[in-house]
Short mmCIF file of C-alpha atoms in Angstrom, two decimals:
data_model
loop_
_atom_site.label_atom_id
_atom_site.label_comp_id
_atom_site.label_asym_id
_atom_site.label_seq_id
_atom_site.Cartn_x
_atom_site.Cartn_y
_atom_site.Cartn_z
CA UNK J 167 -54.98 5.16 -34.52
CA UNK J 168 -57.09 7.69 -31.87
CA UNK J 169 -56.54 10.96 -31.38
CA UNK J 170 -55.20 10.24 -27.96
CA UNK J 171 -52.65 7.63 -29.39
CA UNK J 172 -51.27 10.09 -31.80
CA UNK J 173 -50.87 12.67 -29.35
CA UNK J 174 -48.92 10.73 -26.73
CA UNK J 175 -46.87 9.90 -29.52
CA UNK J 176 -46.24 13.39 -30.43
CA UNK J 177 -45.44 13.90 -26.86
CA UNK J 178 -42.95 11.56 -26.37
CA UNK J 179 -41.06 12.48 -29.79
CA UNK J 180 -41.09 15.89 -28.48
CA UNK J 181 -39.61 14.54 -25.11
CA UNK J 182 -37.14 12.60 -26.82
CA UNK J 183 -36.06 15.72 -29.10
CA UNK J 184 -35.98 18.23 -25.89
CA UNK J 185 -33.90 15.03 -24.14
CA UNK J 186 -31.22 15.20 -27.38
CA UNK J 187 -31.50 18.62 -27.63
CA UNK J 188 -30.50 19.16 -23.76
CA UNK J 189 -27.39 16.77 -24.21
CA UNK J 190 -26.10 18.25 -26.96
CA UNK J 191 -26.29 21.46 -25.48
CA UNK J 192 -24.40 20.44 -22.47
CA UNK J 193 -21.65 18.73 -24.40
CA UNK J 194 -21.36 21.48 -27.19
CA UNK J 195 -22.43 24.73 -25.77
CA UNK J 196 -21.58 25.33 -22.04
CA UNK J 197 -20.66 28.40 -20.75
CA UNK J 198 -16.53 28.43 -21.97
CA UNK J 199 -17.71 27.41 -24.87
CA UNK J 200 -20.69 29.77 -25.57
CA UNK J 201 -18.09 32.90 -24.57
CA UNK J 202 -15.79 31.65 -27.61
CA UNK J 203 -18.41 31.05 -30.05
CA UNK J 204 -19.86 34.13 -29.89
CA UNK J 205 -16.80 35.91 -29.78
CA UNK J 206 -15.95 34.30 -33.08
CA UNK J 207 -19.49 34.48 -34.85
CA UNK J 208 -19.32 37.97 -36.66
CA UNK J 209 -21.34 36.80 -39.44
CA UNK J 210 -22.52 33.43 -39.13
CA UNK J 211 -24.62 31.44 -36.02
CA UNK J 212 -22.30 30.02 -33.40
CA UNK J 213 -21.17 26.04 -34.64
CA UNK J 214 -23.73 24.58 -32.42
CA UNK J 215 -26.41 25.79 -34.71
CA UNK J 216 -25.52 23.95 -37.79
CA UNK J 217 -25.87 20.91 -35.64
CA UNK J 218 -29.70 21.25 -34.55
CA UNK J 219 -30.37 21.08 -38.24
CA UNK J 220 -27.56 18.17 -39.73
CA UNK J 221 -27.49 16.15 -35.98
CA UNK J 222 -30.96 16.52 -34.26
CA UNK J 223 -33.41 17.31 -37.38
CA UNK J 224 -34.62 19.83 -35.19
CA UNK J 225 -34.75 23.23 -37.14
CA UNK J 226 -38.34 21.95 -38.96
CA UNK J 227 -40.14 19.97 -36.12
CA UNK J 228 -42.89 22.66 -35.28
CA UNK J 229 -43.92 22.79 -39.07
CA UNK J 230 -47.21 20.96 -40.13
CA UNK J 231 -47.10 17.38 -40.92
CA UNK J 232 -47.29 18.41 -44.67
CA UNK J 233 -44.57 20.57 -44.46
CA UNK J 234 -42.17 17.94 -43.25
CA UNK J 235 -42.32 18.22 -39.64
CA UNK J 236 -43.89 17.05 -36.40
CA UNK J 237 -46.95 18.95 -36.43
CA UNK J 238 -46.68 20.61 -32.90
CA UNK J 239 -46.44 24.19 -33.50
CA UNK J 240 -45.98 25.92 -30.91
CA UNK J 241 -45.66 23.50 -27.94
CA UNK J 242 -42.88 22.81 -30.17
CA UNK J 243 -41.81 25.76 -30.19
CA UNK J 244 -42.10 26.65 -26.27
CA UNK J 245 -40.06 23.05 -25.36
CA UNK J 246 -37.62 23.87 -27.63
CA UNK J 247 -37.27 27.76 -26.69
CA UNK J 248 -36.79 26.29 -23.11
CA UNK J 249 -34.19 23.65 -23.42
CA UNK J 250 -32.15 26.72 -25.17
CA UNK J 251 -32.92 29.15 -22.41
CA UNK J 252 -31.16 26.98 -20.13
CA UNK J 253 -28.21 27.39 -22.36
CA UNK J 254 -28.80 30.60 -23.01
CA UNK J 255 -28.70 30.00 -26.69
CA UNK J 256 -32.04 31.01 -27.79
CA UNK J 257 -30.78 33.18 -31.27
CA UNK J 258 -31.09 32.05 -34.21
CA UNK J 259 -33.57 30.20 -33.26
CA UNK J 260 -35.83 32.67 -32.40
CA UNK J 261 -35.36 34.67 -35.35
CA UNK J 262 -35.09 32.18 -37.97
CA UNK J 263 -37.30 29.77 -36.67
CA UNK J 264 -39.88 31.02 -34.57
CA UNK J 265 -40.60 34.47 -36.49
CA UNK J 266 -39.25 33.54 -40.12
CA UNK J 267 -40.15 30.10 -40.46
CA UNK J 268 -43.43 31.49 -38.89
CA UNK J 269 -44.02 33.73 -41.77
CA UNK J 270 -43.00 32.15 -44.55
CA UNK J 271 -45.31 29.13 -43.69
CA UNK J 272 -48.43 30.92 -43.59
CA UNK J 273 -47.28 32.33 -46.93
CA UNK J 274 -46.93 29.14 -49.14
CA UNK J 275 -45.47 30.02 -52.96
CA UNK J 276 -42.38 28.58 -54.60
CA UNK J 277 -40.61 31.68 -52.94
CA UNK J 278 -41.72 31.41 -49.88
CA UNK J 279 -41.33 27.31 -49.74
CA UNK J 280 -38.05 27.16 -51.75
CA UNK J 281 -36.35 29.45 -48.79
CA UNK J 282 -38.69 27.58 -45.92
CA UNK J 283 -37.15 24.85 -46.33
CA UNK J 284 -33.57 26.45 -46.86
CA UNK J 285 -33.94 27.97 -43.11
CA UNK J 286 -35.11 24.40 -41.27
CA UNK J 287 -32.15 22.80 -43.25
CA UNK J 288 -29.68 25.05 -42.04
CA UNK J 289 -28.62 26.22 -45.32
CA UNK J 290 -30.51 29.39 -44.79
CA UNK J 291 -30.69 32.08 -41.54
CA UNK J 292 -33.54 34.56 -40.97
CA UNK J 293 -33.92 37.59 -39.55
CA UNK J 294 -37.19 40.04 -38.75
CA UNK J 295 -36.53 43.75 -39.29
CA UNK J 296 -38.68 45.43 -38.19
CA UNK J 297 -38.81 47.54 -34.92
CA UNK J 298 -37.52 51.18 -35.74
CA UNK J 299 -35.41 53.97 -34.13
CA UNK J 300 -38.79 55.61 -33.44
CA UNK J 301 -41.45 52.75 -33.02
CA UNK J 302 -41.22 52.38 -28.98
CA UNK J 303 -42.93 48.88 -29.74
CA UNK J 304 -45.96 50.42 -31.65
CA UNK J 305 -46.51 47.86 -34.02
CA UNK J 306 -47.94 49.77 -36.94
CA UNK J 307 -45.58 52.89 -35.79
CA UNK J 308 -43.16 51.63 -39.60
CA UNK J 309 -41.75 54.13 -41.74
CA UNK J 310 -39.90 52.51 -43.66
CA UNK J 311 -41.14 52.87 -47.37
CA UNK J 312 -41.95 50.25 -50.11
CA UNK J 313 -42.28 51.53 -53.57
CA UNK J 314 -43.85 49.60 -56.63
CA UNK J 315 -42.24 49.68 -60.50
CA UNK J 316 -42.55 47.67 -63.54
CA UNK J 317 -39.57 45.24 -62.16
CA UNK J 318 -40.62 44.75 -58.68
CA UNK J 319 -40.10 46.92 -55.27
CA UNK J 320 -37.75 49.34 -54.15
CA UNK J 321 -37.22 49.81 -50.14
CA UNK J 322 -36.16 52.83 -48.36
CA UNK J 323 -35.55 53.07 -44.35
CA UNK J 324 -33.75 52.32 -41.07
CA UNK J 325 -34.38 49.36 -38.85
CA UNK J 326 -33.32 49.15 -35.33
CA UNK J 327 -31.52 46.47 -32.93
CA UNK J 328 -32.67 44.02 -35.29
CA UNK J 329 -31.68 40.45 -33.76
CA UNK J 330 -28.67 38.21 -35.64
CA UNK J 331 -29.03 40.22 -38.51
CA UNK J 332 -25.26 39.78 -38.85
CA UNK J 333 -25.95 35.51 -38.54
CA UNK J 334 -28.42 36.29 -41.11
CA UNK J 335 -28.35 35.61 -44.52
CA UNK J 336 -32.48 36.78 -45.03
CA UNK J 337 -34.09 39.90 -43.65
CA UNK J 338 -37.86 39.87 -43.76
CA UNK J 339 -38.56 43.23 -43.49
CA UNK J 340 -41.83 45.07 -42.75
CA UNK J 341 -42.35 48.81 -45.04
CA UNK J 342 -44.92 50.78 -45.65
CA UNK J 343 -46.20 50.85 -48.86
CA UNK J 344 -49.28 52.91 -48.47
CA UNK J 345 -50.14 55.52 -45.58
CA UNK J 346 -48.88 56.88 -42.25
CA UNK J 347 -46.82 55.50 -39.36
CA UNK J 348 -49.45 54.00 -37.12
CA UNK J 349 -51.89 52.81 -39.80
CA UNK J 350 -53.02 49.16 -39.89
CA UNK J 351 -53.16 49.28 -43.38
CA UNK J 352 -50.07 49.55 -45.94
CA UNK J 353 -47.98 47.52 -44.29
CA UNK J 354 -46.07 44.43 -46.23
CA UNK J 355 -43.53 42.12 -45.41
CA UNK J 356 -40.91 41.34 -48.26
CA UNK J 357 -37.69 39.10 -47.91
CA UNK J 358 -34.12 40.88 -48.61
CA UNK J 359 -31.05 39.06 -48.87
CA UNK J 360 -28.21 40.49 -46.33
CA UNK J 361 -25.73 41.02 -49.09
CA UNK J 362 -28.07 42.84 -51.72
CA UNK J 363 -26.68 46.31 -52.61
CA UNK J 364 -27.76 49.48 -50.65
CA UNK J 365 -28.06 47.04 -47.47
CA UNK J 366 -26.15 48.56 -44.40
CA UNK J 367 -25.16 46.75 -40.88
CA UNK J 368 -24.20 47.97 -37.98
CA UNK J 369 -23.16 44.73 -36.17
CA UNK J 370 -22.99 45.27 -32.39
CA UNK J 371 -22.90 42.72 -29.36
CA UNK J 372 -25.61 43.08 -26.66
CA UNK J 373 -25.60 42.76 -22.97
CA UNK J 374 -26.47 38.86 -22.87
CA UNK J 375 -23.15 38.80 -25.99
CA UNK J 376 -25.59 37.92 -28.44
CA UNK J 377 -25.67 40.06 -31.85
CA UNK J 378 -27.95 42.58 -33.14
CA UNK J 379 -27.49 45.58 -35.95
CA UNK J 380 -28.82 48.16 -36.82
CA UNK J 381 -30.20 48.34 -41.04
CA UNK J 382 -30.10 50.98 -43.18
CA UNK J 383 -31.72 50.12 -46.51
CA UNK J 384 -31.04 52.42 -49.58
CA UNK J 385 -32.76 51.87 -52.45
CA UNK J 386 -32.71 48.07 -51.97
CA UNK J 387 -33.95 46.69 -55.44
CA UNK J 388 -36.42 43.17 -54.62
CA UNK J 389 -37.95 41.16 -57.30
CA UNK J 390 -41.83 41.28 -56.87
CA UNK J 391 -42.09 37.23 -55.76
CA UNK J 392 -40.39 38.45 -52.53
CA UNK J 393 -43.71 39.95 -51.06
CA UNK J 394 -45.31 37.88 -48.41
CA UNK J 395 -48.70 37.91 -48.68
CA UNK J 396 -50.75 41.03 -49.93
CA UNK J 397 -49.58 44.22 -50.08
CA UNK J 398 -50.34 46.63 -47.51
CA UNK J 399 -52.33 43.76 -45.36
CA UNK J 400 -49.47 42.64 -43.06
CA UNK J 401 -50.05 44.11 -40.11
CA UNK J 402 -51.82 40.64 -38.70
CA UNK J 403 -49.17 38.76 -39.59
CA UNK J 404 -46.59 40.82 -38.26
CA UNK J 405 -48.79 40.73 -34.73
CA UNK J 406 -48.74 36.83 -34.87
CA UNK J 407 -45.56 36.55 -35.44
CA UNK J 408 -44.38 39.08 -32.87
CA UNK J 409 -47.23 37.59 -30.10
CA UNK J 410 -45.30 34.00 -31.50
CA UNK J 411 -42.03 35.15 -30.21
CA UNK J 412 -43.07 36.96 -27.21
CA UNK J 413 -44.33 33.81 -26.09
CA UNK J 414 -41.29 32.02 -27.15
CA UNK J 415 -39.17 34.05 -24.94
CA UNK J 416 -41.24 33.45 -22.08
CA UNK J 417 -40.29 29.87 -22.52
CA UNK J 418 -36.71 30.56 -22.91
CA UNK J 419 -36.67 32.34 -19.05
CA UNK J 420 -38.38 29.56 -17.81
CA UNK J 421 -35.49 27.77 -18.96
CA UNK J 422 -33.21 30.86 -17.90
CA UNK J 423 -34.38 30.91 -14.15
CA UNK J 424 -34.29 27.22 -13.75
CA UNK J 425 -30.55 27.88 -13.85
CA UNK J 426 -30.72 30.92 -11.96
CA UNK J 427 -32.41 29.27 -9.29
CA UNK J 428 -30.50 25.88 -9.55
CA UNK J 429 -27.22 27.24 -9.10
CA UNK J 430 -28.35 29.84 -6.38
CA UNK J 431 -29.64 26.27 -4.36
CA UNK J 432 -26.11 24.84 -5.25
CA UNK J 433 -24.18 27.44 -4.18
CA UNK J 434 -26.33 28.42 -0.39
CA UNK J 435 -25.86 24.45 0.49
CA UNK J 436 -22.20 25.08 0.06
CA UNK J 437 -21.67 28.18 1.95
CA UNK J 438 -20.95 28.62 4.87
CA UNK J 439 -21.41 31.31 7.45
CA UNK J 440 -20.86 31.04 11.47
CA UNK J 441 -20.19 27.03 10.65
CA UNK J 442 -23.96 26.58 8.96
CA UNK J 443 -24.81 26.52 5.64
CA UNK J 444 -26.45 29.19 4.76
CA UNK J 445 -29.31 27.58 3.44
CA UNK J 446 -30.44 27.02 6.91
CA UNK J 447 -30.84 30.68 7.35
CA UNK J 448 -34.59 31.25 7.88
CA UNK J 449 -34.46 34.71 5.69
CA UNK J 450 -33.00 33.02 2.77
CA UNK J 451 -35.21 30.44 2.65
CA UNK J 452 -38.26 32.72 2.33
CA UNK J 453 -36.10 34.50 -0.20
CA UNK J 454 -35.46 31.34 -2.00
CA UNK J 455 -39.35 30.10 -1.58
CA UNK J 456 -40.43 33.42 -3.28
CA UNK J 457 -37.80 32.85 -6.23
CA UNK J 458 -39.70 29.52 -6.62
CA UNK J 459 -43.34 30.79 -6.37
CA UNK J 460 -42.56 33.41 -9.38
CA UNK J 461 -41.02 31.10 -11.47
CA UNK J 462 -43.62 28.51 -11.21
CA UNK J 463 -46.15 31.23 -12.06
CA UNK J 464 -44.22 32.23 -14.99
CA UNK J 465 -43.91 28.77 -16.33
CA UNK J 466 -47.90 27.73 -15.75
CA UNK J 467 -49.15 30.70 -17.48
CA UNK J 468 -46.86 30.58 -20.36
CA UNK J 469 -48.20 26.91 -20.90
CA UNK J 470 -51.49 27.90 -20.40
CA UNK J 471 -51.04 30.12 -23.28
CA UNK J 472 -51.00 27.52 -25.64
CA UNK J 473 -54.77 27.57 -25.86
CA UNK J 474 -55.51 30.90 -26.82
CA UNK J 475 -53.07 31.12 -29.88
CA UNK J 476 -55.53 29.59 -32.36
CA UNK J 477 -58.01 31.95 -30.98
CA UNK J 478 -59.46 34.98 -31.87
CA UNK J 479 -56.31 38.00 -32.79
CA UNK J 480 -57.87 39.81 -29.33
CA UNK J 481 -57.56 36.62 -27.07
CA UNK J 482 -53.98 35.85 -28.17
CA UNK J 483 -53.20 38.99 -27.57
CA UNK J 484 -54.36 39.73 -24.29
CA UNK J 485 -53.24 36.26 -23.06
CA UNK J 486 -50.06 37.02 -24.32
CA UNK J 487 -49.30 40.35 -22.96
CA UNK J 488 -50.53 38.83 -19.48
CA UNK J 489 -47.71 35.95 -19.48
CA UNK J 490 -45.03 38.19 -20.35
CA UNK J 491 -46.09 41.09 -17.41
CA UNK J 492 -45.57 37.76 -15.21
CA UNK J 493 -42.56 36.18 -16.92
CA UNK J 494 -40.88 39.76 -16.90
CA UNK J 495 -41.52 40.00 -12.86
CA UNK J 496 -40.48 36.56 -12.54
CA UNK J 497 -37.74 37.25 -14.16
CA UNK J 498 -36.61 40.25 -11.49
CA UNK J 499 -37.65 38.56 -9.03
CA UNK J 500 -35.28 35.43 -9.49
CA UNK J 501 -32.34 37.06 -11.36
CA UNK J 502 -32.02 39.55 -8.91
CA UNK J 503 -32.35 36.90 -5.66
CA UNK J 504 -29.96 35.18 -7.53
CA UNK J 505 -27.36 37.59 -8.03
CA UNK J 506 -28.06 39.03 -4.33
CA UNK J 507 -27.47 35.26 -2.58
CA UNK J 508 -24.21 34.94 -4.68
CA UNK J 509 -23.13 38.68 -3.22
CA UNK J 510 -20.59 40.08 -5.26
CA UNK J 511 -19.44 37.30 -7.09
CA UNK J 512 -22.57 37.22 -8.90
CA UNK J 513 -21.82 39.44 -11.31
CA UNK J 514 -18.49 38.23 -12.10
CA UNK J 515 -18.00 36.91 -15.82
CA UNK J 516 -16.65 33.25 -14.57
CA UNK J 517 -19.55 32.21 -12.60
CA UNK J 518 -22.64 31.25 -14.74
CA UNK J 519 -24.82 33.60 -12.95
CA UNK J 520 -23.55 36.91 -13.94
CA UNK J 521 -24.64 35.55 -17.82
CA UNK J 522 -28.43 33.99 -17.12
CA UNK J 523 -29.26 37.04 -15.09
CA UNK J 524 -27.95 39.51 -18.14
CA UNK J 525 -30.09 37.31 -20.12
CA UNK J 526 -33.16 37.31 -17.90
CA UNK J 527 -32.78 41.11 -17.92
CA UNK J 528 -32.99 41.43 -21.30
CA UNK J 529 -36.00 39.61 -21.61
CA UNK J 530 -38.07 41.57 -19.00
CA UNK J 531 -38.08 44.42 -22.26
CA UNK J 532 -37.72 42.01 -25.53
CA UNK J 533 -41.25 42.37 -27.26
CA UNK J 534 -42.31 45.19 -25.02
CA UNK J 535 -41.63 45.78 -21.16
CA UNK J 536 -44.06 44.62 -18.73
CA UNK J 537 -45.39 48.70 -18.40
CA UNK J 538 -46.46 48.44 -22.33
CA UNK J 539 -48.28 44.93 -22.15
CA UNK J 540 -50.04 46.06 -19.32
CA UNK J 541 -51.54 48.93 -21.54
CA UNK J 542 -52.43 46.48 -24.41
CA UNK J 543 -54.16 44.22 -21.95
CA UNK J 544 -56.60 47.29 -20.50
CA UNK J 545 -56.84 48.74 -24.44
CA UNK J 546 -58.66 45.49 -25.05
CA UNK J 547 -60.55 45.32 -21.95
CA UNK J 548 -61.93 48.45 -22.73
CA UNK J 549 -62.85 47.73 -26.15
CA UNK J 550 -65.38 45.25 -24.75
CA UNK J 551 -66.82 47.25 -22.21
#
């Protein structure tokens, strides 16, 4: 079989995956039903998550071939991320799947692969602590501590708005086990179960009703095969793994402002002012054009993407930063046209809009506003100057 063959067979799984994916979605997890789920899901993923693992198969598909699954990565990853968007039910995916799954399969080890395959089974859910009260989305800015005895590692610290921690029954958690906030080096990942003693949640529902917490960890006792990799070298991984999601969320408003800007076409064809739709007014159609233009952008660069993540740490980087600045305008752009061509009743909590443009709004900061990618993306122009 040629390279070609096997990739148009890739292809069309993945189509056929995003296709089941989509329809269960719409029959499971519209917008009545979302509002109940979450309202019920204090400490467990809403039910439609159990069923992308026992239904659709889907939870492992952007693993390797060796590790069970499709071997797409992150095209994977993206079609996936934006078949949820346009559900807006993009958590636990993106925390379990995307960033832990991420992780642990760079990390292979009985540990590491035991609990792998727990999360794309649906038996496990993970979550990344790891942003702090203090950070402002410094990476290395972790002061959370990570102390060494005879049997295995204590942790001491506070996490902040760390995503369905309360779904969660993992926390991969980054501490410092050597050094300074800021340094690259003495940072390590280790996995801690939810329930362990001197583990603390805060559960609270954001803006978009999903759930984050905030984590207090006192004097958390972990066994030593919990460490993910080295320790005190995890600062790469932690940047793959956040530039992995960043991207993944640029998919999921692609999928977000499709319905934005579906049901803002919908609803101008239907209303009417003076006798006319108002779709025939000259100054909404530029409006509506321009709502199109940004999210075509968006979309096309976060595809284009694709090819820098098995570069070089620098070129992922800056090619990820630059999607999300336009991903993050898009975003404004349509989610506020949107809301502003429904008029008032946009922001009401039975029409559909109010909830995709919460989302979309949310997104514009997850992983760093556009304002801090921006700097990132001149820090390493200049370092090649």
């Amino acid at each position: 079989m040629t390279t070609d063959t096997l990739q148009a067979e890739r292809e069309h799984t993945l189509a056929m995956l995003v296709d089941s994916l989509s329809r269960y979605l719409g029959a499971r997890f519209d917008l009545n039903q979302r509002l109940r789920s979450l309202a019920e899901a204090t400490d467990a993923p809403p039910a439609f998550w159990s069923g992308l693992a026992r239904e659709l198969g889907l939870l492992g598909a952007a693993l390797p071939e060796a590790q069970g699954g499709l071997g797409g990565g992150m095209a994977v990853h993206l079609a996936v991320m934006q078949a949820l968007g346009g559900a807006l039910a993009g958590e636990p995916y993106l925390s379990s799947i995307v960033i832990g799954a991420g992780l642990l399969q760079r990390q292979p080890g009985a540990f590491s692969d035991a609990l792998l395959a727990d999360a794309v089974g649906g038996r496990a859910v993970l979550a990344f602590a790891h942003a702090e009260p203090e950070g402002r989305d410094e990476r290395a800015a972790v002061r959370t501590r990570l102390v060494r005895d005879a049997e295995g590692y204590e942790i001491d610290g506070h996490k902040a708005v760390v995503h369905a921690a309360s779904w969660a029954t993992h926390l991969i958690v980054s501490a410092r086990s050597s050094g300074q906030p800021g340094d690259a080096q003495g940072l390590s990942l280790i996995v801690v179960e939810r329930d362990a003693p001197g583990v603390q949640l805060r559960p609270y529902a954001l803006r978009d009703g999903t759930r984050a917490a905030e984590l207090k960890l006192e004097r958390v006792r972990v066994p030593a095969e919990a460490l993910l990799g080295r320790e005190g070298e995890a600062l790469p991984q932690i940047e793959q793994a956040l530039d992995e999601a960043t991207l993944a969320v640029c998919a999921e408003a692609v999928g977000v402002m499709r319905r934005l800007l579906a049901d803002t076409l919908d609803y101008v064809r239907q209303r009417k002012q003076f006798g006319e739709a108002i779709s025939s007014f000259q100054v909404l159609q530029h409006r509506l054009a321009d709502m199109h233009m940004a999210l075509a952008q968006a979309e096309a660069l976060t595809q284009a993407v694709l090819e820098a993540m098995d570069g070089t740490a620098d070129e992922r980087a800056r090619a990820v930063s630059s999607a999300k600045v336009a991903v993050a305008r898009a975003c404004r752009a349509v989610g506020q046209g949107a809301v502003q061509l429904h008029g008032g009743m946009g922001m009401t909590e039975e029409l559909a809009i109010g909830h995709y443009f919460r989302r979309a709004t949310l997104i514009e900061s997850q992983f760093g506003p556009a304002a801090w990618h921006l700097r990132r993306v001149a820090r390493l122009e200049a370092q090649q100057v």
